[in-house]
Coordinates of C-alpha atoms in Angstrom, one line a residue:
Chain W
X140 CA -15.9 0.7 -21.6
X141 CA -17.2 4.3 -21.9
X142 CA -15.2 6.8 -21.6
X143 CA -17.0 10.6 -21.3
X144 CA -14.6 12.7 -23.2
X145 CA -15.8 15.8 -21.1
X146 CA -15.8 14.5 -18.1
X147 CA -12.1 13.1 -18.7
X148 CA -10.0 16.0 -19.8
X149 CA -11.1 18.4 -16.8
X150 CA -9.1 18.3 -14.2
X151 CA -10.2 20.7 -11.5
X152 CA -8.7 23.8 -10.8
X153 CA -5.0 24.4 -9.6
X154 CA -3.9 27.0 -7.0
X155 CA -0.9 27.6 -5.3
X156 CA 0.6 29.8 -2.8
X157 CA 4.7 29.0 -1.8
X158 CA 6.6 30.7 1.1
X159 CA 3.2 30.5 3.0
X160 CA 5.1 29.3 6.6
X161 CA 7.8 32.0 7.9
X162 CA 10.0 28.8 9.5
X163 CA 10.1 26.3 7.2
X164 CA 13.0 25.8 4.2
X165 CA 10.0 25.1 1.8
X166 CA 6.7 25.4 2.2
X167 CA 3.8 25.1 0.2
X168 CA -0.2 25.2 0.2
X169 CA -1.9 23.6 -3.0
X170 CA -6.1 23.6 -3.6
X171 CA -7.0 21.2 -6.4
X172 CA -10.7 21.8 -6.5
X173 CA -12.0 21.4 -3.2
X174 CA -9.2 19.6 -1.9
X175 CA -6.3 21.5 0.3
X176 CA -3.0 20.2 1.5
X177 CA -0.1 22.5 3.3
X178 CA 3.5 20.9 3.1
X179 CA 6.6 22.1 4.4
X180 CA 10.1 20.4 4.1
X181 CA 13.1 21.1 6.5
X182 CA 16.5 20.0 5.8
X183 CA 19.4 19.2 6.0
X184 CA 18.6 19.0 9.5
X185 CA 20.6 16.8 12.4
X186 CA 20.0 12.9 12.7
X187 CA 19.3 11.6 15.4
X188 CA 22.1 8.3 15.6
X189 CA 19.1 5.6 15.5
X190 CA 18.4 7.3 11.8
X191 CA 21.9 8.3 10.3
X192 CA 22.8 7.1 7.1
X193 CA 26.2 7.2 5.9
X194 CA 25.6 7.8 2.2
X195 CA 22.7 9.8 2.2
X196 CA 20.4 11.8 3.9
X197 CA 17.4 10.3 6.1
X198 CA 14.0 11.4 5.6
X199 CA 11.0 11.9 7.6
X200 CA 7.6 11.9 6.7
X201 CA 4.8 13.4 8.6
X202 CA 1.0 13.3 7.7
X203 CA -1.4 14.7 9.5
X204 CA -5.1 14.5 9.0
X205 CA -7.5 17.3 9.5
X206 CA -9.0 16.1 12.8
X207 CA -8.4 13.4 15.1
X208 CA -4.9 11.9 15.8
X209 CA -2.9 9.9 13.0
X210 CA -3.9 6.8 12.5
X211 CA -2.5 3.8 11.0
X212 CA -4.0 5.0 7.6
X213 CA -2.0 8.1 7.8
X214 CA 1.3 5.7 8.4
X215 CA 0.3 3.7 5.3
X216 CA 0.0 7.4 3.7
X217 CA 3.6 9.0 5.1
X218 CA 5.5 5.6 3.6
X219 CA 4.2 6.3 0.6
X220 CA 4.9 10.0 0.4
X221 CA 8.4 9.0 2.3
X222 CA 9.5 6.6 -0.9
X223 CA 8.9 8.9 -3.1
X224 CA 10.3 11.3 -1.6
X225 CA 13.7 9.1 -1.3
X226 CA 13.4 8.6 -5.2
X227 CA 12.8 12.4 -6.3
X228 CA 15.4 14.5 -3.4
X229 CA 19.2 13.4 -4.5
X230 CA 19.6 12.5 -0.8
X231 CA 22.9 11.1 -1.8
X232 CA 24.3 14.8 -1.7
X233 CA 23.2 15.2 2.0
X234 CA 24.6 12.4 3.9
X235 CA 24.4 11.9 7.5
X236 CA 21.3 14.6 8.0
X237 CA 17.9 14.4 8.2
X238 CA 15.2 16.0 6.1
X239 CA 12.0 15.9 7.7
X240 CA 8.5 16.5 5.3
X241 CA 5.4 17.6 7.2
X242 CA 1.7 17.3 4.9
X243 CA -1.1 18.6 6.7
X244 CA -4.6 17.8 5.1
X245 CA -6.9 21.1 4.9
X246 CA -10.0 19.9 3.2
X247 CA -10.7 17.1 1.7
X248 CA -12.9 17.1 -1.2
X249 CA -11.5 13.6 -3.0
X250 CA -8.0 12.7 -4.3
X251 CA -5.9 13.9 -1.4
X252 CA -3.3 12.1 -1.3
X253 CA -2.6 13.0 -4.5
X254 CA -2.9 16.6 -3.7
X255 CA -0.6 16.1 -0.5
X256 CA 2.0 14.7 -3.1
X257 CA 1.8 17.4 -5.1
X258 CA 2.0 19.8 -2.0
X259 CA 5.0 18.3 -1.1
X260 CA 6.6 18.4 -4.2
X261 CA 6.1 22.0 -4.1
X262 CA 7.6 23.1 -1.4
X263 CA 10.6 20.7 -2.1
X264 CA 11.0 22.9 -4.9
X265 CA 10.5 26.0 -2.5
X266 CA 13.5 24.4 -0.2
X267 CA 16.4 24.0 -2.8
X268 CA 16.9 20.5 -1.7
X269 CA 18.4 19.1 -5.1
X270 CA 15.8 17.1 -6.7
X271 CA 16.3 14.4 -9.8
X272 CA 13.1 15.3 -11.1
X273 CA 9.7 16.5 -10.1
X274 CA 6.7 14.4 -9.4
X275 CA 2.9 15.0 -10.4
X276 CA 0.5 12.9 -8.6
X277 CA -3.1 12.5 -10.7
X278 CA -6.2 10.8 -8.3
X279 CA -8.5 8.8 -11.2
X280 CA -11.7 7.5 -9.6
X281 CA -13.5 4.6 -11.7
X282 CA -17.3 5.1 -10.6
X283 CA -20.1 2.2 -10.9
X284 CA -20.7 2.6 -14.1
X285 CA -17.3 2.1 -15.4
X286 CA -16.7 5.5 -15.7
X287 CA -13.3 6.7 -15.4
X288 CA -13.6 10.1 -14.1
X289 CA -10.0 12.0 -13.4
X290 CA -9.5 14.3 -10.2
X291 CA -13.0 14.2 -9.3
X292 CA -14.8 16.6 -6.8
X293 CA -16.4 14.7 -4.5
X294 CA -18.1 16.3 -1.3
X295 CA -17.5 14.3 1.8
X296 CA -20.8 14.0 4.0
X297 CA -20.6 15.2 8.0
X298 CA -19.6 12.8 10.0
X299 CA -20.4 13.9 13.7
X300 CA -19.4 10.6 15.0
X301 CA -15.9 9.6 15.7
X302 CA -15.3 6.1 15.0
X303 CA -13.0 3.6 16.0
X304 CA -13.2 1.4 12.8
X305 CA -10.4 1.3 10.4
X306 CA -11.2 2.3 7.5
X307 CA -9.7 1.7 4.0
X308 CA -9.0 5.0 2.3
X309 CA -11.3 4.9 -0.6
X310 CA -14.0 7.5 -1.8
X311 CA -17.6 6.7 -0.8
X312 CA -18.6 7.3 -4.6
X313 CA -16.0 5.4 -7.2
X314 CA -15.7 1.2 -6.8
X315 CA -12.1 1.7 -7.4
X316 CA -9.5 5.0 -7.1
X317 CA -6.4 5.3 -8.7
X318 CA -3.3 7.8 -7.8
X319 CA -0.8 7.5 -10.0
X320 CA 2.6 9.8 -9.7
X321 CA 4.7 10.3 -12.9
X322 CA 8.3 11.9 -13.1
X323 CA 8.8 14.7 -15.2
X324 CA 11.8 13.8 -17.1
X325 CA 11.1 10.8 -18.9
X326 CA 7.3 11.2 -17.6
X327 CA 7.3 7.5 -16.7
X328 CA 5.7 6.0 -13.8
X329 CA 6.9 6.3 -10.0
X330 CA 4.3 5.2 -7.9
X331 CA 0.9 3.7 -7.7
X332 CA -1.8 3.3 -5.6
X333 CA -5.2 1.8 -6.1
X334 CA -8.2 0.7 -4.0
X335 CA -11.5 -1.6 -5.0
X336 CA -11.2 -3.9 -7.8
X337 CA -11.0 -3.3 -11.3
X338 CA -9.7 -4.5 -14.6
X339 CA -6.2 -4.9 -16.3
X340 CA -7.9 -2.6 -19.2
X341 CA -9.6 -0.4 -16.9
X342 CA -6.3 0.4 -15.1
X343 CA -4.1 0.7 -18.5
X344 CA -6.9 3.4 -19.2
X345 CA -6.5 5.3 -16.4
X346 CA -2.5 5.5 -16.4
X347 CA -3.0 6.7 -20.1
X348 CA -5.8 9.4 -19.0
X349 CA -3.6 10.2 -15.8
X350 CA -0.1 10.0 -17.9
X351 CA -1.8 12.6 -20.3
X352 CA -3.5 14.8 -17.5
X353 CA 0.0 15.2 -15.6
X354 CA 1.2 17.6 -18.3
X355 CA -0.9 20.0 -16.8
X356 CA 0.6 19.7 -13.2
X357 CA 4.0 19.8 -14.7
X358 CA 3.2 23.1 -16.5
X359 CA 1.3 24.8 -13.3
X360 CA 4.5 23.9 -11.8
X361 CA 6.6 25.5 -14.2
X362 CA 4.5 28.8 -14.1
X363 CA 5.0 28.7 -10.3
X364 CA 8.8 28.7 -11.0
X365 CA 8.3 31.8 -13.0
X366 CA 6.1 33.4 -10.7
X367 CA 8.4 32.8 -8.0
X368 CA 12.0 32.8 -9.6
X369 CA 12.1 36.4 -10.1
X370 CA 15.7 36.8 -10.1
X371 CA 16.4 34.2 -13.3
Chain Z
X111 CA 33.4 -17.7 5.4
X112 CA 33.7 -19.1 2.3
X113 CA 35.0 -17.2 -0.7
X114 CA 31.8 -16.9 -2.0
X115 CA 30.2 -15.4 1.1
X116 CA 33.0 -13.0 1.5
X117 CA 32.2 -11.8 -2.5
X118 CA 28.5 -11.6 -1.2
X119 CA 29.4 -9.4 1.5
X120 CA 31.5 -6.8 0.4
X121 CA 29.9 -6.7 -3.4
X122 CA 26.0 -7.8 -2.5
X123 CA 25.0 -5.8 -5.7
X124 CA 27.4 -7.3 -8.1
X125 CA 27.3 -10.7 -6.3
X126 CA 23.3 -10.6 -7.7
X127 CA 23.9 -9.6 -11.0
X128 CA 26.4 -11.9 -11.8
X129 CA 23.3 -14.3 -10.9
X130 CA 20.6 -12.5 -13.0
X131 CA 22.7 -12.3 -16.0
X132 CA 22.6 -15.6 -16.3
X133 CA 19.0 -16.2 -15.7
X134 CA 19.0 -17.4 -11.9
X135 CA 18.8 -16.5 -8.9
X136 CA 21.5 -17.1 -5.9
X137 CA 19.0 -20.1 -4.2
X138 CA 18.8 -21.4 -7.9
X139 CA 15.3 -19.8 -9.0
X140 CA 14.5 -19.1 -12.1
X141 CA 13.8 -15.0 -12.1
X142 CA 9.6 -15.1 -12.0
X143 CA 9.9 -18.4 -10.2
X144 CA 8.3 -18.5 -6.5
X145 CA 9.7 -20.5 -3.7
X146 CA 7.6 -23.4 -2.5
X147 CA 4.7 -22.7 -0.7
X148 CA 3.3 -24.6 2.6
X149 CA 0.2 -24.1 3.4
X150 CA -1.0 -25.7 7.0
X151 CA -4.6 -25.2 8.5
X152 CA -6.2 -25.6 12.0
X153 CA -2.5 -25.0 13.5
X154 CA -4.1 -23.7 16.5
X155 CA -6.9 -25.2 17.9
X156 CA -8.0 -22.7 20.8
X157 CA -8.4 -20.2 17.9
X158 CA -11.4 -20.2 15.9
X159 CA -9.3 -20.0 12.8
X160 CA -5.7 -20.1 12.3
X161 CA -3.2 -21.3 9.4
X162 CA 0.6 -21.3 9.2
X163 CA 2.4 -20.4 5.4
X164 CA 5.5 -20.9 4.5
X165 CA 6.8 -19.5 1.2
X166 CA 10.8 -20.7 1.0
X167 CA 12.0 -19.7 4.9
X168 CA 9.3 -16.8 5.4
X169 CA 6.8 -18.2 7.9
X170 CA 4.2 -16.3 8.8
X171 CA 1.3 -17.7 11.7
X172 CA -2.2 -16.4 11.8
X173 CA -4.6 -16.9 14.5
X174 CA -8.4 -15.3 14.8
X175 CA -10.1 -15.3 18.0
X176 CA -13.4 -14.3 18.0
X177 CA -15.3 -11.8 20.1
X178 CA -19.1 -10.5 20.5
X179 CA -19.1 -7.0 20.8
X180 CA -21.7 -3.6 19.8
X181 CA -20.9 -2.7 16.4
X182 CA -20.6 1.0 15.7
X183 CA -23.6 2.9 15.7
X184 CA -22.8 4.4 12.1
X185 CA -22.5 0.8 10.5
X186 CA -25.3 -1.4 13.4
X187 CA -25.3 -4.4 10.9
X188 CA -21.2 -4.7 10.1
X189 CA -19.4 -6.6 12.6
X190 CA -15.3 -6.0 12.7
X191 CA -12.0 -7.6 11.2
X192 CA -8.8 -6.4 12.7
X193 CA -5.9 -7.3 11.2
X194 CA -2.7 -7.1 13.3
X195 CA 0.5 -8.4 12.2
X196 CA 3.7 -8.6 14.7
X197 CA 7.0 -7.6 13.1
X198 CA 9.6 -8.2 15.4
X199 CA 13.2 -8.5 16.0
X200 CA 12.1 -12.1 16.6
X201 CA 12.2 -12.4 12.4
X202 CA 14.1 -9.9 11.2
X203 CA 17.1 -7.6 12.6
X204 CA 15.4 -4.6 10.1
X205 CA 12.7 -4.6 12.6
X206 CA 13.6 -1.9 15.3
X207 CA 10.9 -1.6 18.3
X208 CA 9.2 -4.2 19.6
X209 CA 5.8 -4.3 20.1
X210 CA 3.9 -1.9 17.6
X211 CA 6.3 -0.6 15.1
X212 CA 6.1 1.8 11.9
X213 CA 6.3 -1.6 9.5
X214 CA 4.0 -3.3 11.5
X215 CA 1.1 -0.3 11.4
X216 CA 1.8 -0.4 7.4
X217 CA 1.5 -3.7 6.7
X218 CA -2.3 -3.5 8.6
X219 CA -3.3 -1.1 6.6
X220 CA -2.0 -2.7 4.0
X221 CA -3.6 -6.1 4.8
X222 CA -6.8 -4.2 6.2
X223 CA -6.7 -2.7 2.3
X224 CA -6.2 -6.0 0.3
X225 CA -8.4 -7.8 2.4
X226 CA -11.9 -5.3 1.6
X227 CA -11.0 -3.8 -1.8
X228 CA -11.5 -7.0 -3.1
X229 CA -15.0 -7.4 -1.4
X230 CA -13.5 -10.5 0.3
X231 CA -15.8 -10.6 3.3
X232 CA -19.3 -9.0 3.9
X233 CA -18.9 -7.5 7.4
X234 CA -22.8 -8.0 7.3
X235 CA -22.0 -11.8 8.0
X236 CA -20.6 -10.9 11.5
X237 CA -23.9 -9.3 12.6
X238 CA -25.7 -11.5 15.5
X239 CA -28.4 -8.7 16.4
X240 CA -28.8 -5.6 14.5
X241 CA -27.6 -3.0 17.0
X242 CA -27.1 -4.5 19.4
X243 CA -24.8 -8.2 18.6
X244 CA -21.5 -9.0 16.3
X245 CA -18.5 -10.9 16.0
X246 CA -15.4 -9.1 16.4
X247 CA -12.6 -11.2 14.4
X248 CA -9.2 -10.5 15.9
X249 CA -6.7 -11.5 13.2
X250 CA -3.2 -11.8 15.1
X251 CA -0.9 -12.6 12.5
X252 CA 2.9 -13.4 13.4
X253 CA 5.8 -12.9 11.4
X254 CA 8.5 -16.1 12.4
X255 CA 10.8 -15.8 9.6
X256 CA 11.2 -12.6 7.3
X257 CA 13.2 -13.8 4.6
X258 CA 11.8 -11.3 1.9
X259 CA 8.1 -11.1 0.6
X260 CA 6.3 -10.6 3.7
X261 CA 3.3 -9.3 2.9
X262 CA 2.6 -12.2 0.3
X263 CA 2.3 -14.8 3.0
X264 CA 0.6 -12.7 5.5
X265 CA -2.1 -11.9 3.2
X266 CA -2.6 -15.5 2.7
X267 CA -2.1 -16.7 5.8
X268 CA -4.9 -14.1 6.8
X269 CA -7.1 -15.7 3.8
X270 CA -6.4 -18.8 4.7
X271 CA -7.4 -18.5 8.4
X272 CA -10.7 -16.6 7.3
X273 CA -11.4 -20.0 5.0
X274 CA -10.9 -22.2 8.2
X275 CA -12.8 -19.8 10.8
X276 CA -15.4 -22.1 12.4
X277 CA -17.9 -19.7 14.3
X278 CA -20.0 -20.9 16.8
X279 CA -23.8 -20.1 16.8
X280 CA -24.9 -17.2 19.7
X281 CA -28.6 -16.7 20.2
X282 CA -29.6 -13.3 21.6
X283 CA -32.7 -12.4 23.2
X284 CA -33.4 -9.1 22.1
X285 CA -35.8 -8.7 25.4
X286 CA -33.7 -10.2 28.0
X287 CA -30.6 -9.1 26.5
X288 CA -29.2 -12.9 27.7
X289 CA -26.5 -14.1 25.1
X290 CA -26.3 -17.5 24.8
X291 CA -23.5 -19.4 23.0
X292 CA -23.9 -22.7 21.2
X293 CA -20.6 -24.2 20.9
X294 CA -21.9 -27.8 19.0
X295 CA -23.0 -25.7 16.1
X296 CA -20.0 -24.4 14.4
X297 CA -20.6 -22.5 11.3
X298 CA -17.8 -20.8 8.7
X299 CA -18.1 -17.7 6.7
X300 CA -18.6 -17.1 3.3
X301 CA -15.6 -15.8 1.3
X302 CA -16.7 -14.5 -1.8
X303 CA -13.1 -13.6 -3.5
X304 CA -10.0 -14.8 -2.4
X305 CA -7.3 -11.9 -2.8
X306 CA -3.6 -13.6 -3.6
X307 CA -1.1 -10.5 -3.4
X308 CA 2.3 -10.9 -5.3
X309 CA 5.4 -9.3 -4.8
X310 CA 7.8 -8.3 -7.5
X311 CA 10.8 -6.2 -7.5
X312 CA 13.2 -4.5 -10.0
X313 CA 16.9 -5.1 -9.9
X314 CA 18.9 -2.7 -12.4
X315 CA 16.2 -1.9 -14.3
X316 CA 15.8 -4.2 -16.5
X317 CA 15.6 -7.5 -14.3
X318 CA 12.2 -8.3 -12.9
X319 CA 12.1 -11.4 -10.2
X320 CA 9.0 -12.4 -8.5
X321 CA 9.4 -13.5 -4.5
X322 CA 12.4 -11.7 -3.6
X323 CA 14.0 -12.8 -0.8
X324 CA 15.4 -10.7 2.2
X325 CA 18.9 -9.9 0.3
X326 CA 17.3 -9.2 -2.9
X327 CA 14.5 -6.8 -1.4
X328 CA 17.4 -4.7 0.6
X329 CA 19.0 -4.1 -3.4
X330 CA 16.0 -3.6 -5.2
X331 CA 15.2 -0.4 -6.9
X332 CA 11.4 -0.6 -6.6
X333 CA 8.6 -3.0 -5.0
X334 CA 5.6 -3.8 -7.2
X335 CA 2.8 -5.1 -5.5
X336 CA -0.3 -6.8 -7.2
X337 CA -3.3 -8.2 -5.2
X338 CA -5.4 -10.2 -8.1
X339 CA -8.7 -11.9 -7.6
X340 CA -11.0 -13.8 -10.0
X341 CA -8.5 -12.5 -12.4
X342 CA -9.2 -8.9 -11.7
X343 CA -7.1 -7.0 -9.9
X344 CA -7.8 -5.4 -6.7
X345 CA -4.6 -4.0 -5.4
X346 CA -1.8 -2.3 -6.9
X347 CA 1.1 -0.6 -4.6
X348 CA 4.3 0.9 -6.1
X349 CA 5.8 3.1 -3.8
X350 CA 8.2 5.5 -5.6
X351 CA 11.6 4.0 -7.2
X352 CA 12.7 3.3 -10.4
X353 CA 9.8 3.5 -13.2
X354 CA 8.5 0.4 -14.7
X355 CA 8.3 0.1 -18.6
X356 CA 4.6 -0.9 -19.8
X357 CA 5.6 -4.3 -21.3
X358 CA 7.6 -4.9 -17.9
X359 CA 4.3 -4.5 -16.1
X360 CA 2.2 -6.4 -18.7
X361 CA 4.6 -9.1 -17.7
X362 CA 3.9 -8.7 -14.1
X363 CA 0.3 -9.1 -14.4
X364 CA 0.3 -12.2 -16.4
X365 CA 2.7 -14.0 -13.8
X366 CA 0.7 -12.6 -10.8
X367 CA -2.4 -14.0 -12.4
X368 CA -0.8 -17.4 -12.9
X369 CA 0.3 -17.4 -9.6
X370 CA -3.9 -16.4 -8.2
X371 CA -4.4 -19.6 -9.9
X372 CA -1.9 -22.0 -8.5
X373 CA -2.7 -20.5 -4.9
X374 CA -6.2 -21.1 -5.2
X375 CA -5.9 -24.8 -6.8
X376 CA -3.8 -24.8 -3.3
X377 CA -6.6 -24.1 -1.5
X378 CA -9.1 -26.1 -2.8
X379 CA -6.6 -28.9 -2.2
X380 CA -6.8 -28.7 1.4
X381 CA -10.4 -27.2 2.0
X382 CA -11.9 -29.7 0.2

């Protein structure tokens, strides 16, 4: 398997606003290249009774695309977004609340959800909800010529038509897309997600490539705490 | 209750590792072992294509009916596959609203992704006329029996069904526009990969087990789920909780792909 040493190591650039929404706890707007995703986190809020949890806080989820109404795509995104959510917030300090975690897509230029993981991570952060650790989420797109390419730009085509068809969540141009999310204590894996088909080696490969490229999440994160925490 | 039930009840967590410390599981598994698996084809004969799986007490029914319809104007040669699975109370008291719920819309997409990343079916198959004719393949899948690992036997059952869809042969007249059905000619589709998803989940960390069942899925730290097909693999789903070491998941793989292979010898059994 080739593996294009320039191509690889280049993440696209990283920019990132917090505070941006006046009402939220935590909010957050993150570009990675092209790609744009606003999150904000409220919490601890009230829960309702269908939802309360004894031990530790419940949370909510919301993901909302940049046109049309959520579909079940965006349900398969918010339960993945939700989970990790559960693992990274110490929900155990906030029992019997709610905290609810709204991602709204901006532009979509490849590896969103990714970016909308990030995002959210972000204005966790932004919130003060006690976290365990933080989470970097890395979108690794494996094109046709067994490429691995990480956080590629890819620009989506017009599409004036709105279609009923479901629609599997992958990138017209790579045969198979990773997103992997790493913690950033022990910089181990949290979450995966793949789509197309690939091999056990081509997969290994891109968790080491990804594994290696979330340093550089995990340091534009702590230059946002800098930029931000003025008071430490 | 019996003592041991009570134990089960108030300690469920220590009631499991008092099992895995030892090597087996409460029903008597080994920890990567799978329950036994029942496959049953043709269960429904006004479907086109139907199966029933059973994998220990999880039961899961498919049934696809067929339908002509206009395919979408952006794709006129791809017909449609829609999976929808029902998660009710009927299985499982986890399961809140009836009808479509929040697991329920998952585990489509879910399917919807398992089923296409691994180039399973060539929607090009479905098309009748270009433009203007395909089949629309409604997969209603049922869930009987949720005891744990769900998504395993509805994404066979699903497979399954697709093997033993029978489609009959519809002649359109592109000039009349008449559509005329030919029910003595039945006709199958071509399948060319057959996904087999696996579940796994971590218990403490360290313990891996393969198949868990309802109890062991509402302790576990973390789901791993691996679709593999002609030992590649297609799908990989790990949503958040605990970390997995890299010899851990090496593991996984291996036993997944042992498991593609004694699914498919399964199915070559009965569509022979």
């Amino acid at each position: 398997m080739e593996i294009d040493e320039d191509r690889n190591n280049k993440m696209r650039a990283i920019a990132s606003e917090l505070n941006i929404l006046t009402r939220s706890d935590g909010s957050a707007i993150i570009t990675q290249g092209g790609s744009c995703c606003i999150a904000s986190v409220n919490g601890p809020l009230e829960v309702s009774p269908a939802n309360i949890d004894m031990n530790k806080a419940y949370v909510e989820v919301i993901y909302r695309p940049k046109c049309g109404l959520p579909g079940v795509n965006e349900r398969y995104k918010e339960k993945i977004v939700k989970s990790l959510c559960e693992t990274c917030i110490i929900t155990q300090l906030y029992p019997r609340t709610q905290i609810t975690v709204q991602a709204q897509e901006m532009d979509d230029h490849g590896g969103l959800l990714a970016c909308a993981i990030n995002a959210v991570n972000l204005a966790i952060m932004n919130s003060g909800l006690e976290m365990k650790f933080h989470m970097a989420a890395i979108h690794c797109g494996l094109d046709s010529d067994d490429n691995l390419n990480i956080d590629p730009e890819y620009v989506p085509k017009a599409n004036l038509t709105f279609s009923r068809i479901q629609r599997s969540s992958r990138s017209q141009n790579f045969k198979g897309n990773f997103t992997f999310v790493f913690d950033s204590t022990k910089k181990s894996l949290i979450g995966v997600n793949t789509d197309g088909k690939f091999t056990i080696q081509q997969y290994n490969e891109a968790q080491k490539l990804c594994k290696d490229a979330s340093r550089k999440i995990f340091d534009f994160y702590r230059e946002m705490v800098k930029k931000y925490a003025t008071v430490l | 209750m019996s003592q041991e039930e009570l134990y089960k009840t108030i300690n469920p967590v220590k009631y499991l590792r008092n099992f895995v410390e030892k090597s087996l599981r409460p029903d008597g598994r080994d920890l990567l072992e799978f329950r036994p698996t029942i496959i049953n084809k043709d269960s429904i004969a006004t479907a086109e294509g139907s199966a029933i799986i059973k994998l220990g007490t999880t039961t899961v029914i498919c049934g696809i009916k067929a339908e002509l319809a206009e395919p979408d104007s952006s794709e006129p040669s791809n017909g449609f596959i829609v999976p929808n699975i029902e998660l009710t109370k009927l299985c499982s008291p986890k399961y809140r609203a009836i009808g479509v719920s929040l697991d329920s819309q998952i585990m489509n997409q879910t399917l919807y992704n398992i089923l296409f990343n691994s180039g399973c079916v060539d929607l090009t198959e479905l098309c009748i006329a270009k433009g203007k004719l395909v089949w629309v393949l409604y997969c209603d899948l049922v869930c009987l029996d949720d005891d744990g690992s769900v998504l395993d036997v509805a994404s066979l059952a699903l497979i399954t069904a697709l093997k033993s869809l029978k489609l009959p042969k519809v002649n359109y007249d592109l000039d009349t526009k008449v559509i005329k059905v030919d029910d003595t000619i039945k006709k199958g589709i071509n399948l060319k990969a057959l996904p087999v998803t696996t579940t796994f989940i971590t218990f403490e960390q360290k313990y891996l087990l393969a198949d868990p069942t309802s109890d062991e899925e509402s302790i576990a730290d973390t789901f791993v789920t691996i679709a593999t097909c002609d030992g590649q693999l297609s799908y990989i789903y790990q949503p958040g909780g605990n970390s997995l070491a890299s010899e851990q998941f090496e593991s996984l793989i291996k036993q997944a792909g042992k498991r593609e292979k004694y699914i498919i010898s399964l199915l070559e059994n009965i569509f022979e």
